[in-house]
């Protein structure tokens, strides 16, 4: 029975239409910022999403947790554009669908882009130092109807495949990479069976009122979290939240993978995930110049080119 269910839940059973996912767009203060589309990499010239070679919308496995592919997905390369945000903003992250069987945590990390004049556009991803700002705790919400029960990813599905992320209030101004990640655990009982779906987008945190004197300097950090973690050191294949059988009837707790949540984190609890944003306009991302200033970067292709 259980075995049959697992087979049914397999990735292979989902045709291309439902195959895994990527971030379609973000909504910030009603403005829509487009992610990277692996199926049409050149369609959106001002995408804030890092490019990847994950044309299958696929995943990174635990055996590659120390491979740079875990940082910003396979062959992840920085976007030039950044979405302007303010500390404390809410960001609605729209995924291009998510399969019901793919249960697990919804995780978000921030890394400041230091030592560049163009924000995150030329940052060395291996030098990025990540701080966890949302872990979708408690992740395993309800054992009822389980195993596998109700998980954070089920909340995401309920909200039309979106997740609402709160940025810390005391975020220093400057350029950051947001690393948002779903981990699917439906095969995590098998060797190398967990599936990580990391996605990176660039943010430009505007200084409220004051001039961003410190922007672009080494001081650009999440306050109090000067020491983040390289993404290649976030997880181990043996982590209890990664090597796990979610079909075990007795499962009542879940150990969230990765570092602990930053004390400054302001995640939106699952009970508030329904406070959704609506799109009022297509946002205009910026490129960062001379470390501290920005220039708008409209898309030079038609909006019609933007599809899932
Ligand atoms: C690990 O990453 C390498 C390099 O991208 C890739 O060739 C390999 O298939 C990956 N391994 C697994 C098990 O996905
Ligand atoms: C639901 O998500 C799809 C993308 O998968 C999007 O095109 C659609 O506009 C969303 N619906 C609402 C009401 O936001
Ligand atoms: C920025 O430079 C400092 C000092 O050389 C170094 O410790 C840090 O790793 C660099 N950060 C990035 C993101 O390149
Ligand atoms: Cu899948």
mmCIF file of C-alpha atoms and ligand atoms in Angstrom, residues 53 59-65 67-69 74-75 192, ligand 1:
data_model
loop_
_atom_site.group_PDB
_atom_site.id
_atom_site.type_symbol
_atom_site.label_atom_id
_atom_site.label_comp_id
_atom_site.label_asym_id
_atom_site.label_seq_id
_atom_site.Cartn_x
_atom_site.Cartn_y
_atom_site.Cartn_z
ATOM 1 C CA UNK A 53 20.412 25.420 -16.293
ATOM 2 C CA UNK A 59 16.220 19.812 -8.002
ATOM 3 C CA UNK A 60 19.568 19.411 -6.275
ATOM 4 C CA UNK A 61 20.135 16.256 -4.238
ATOM 5 C CA UNK A 62 21.815 15.782 -0.829
ATOM 6 C CA UNK A 63 24.900 14.285 -2.516
ATOM 7 C CA UNK A 64 25.422 17.764 -3.980
ATOM 8 C CA UNK A 65 24.955 19.760 -0.772
ATOM 9 C CA UNK A 67 28.530 21.448 -4.678
ATOM 10 C CA UNK A 68 28.086 25.106 -5.763
ATOM 11 C CA UNK A 69 24.859 24.014 -7.502
ATOM 12 C CA UNK A 74 22.328 24.325 -11.177
ATOM 13 C CA UNK A 75 24.881 26.639 -12.824
ATOM 14 C CA UNK A 192 19.936 10.711 -1.729
HETATM 15 C C1 LIG B 1 25.545 16.701 -8.791
HETATM 16 O O1 LIG B 1 25.960 17.823 -9.535
HETATM 17 C C2 LIG B 1 26.710 17.514 -10.696
HETATM 18 C C3 LIG B 1 27.191 18.821 -11.294
HETATM 19 O O2 LIG B 1 26.114 19.664 -11.659
HETATM 20 C C4 LIG B 1 25.815 16.720 -11.650
HETATM 21 O O3 LIG B 1 26.549 16.360 -12.797
HETATM 22 C C5 LIG B 1 25.299 15.480 -10.935
HETATM 23 O O4 LIG B 1 24.365 14.817 -11.749
HETATM 24 C C6 LIG B 1 24.627 15.840 -9.619
HETATM 25 N N1 LIG B 1 24.283 14.631 -8.892
HETATM 26 C C7 LIG B 1 23.023 14.284 -8.623
HETATM 27 C C8 LIG B 1 22.852 12.980 -7.895
HETATM 28 O O5 LIG B 1 22.056 14.961 -8.955
#
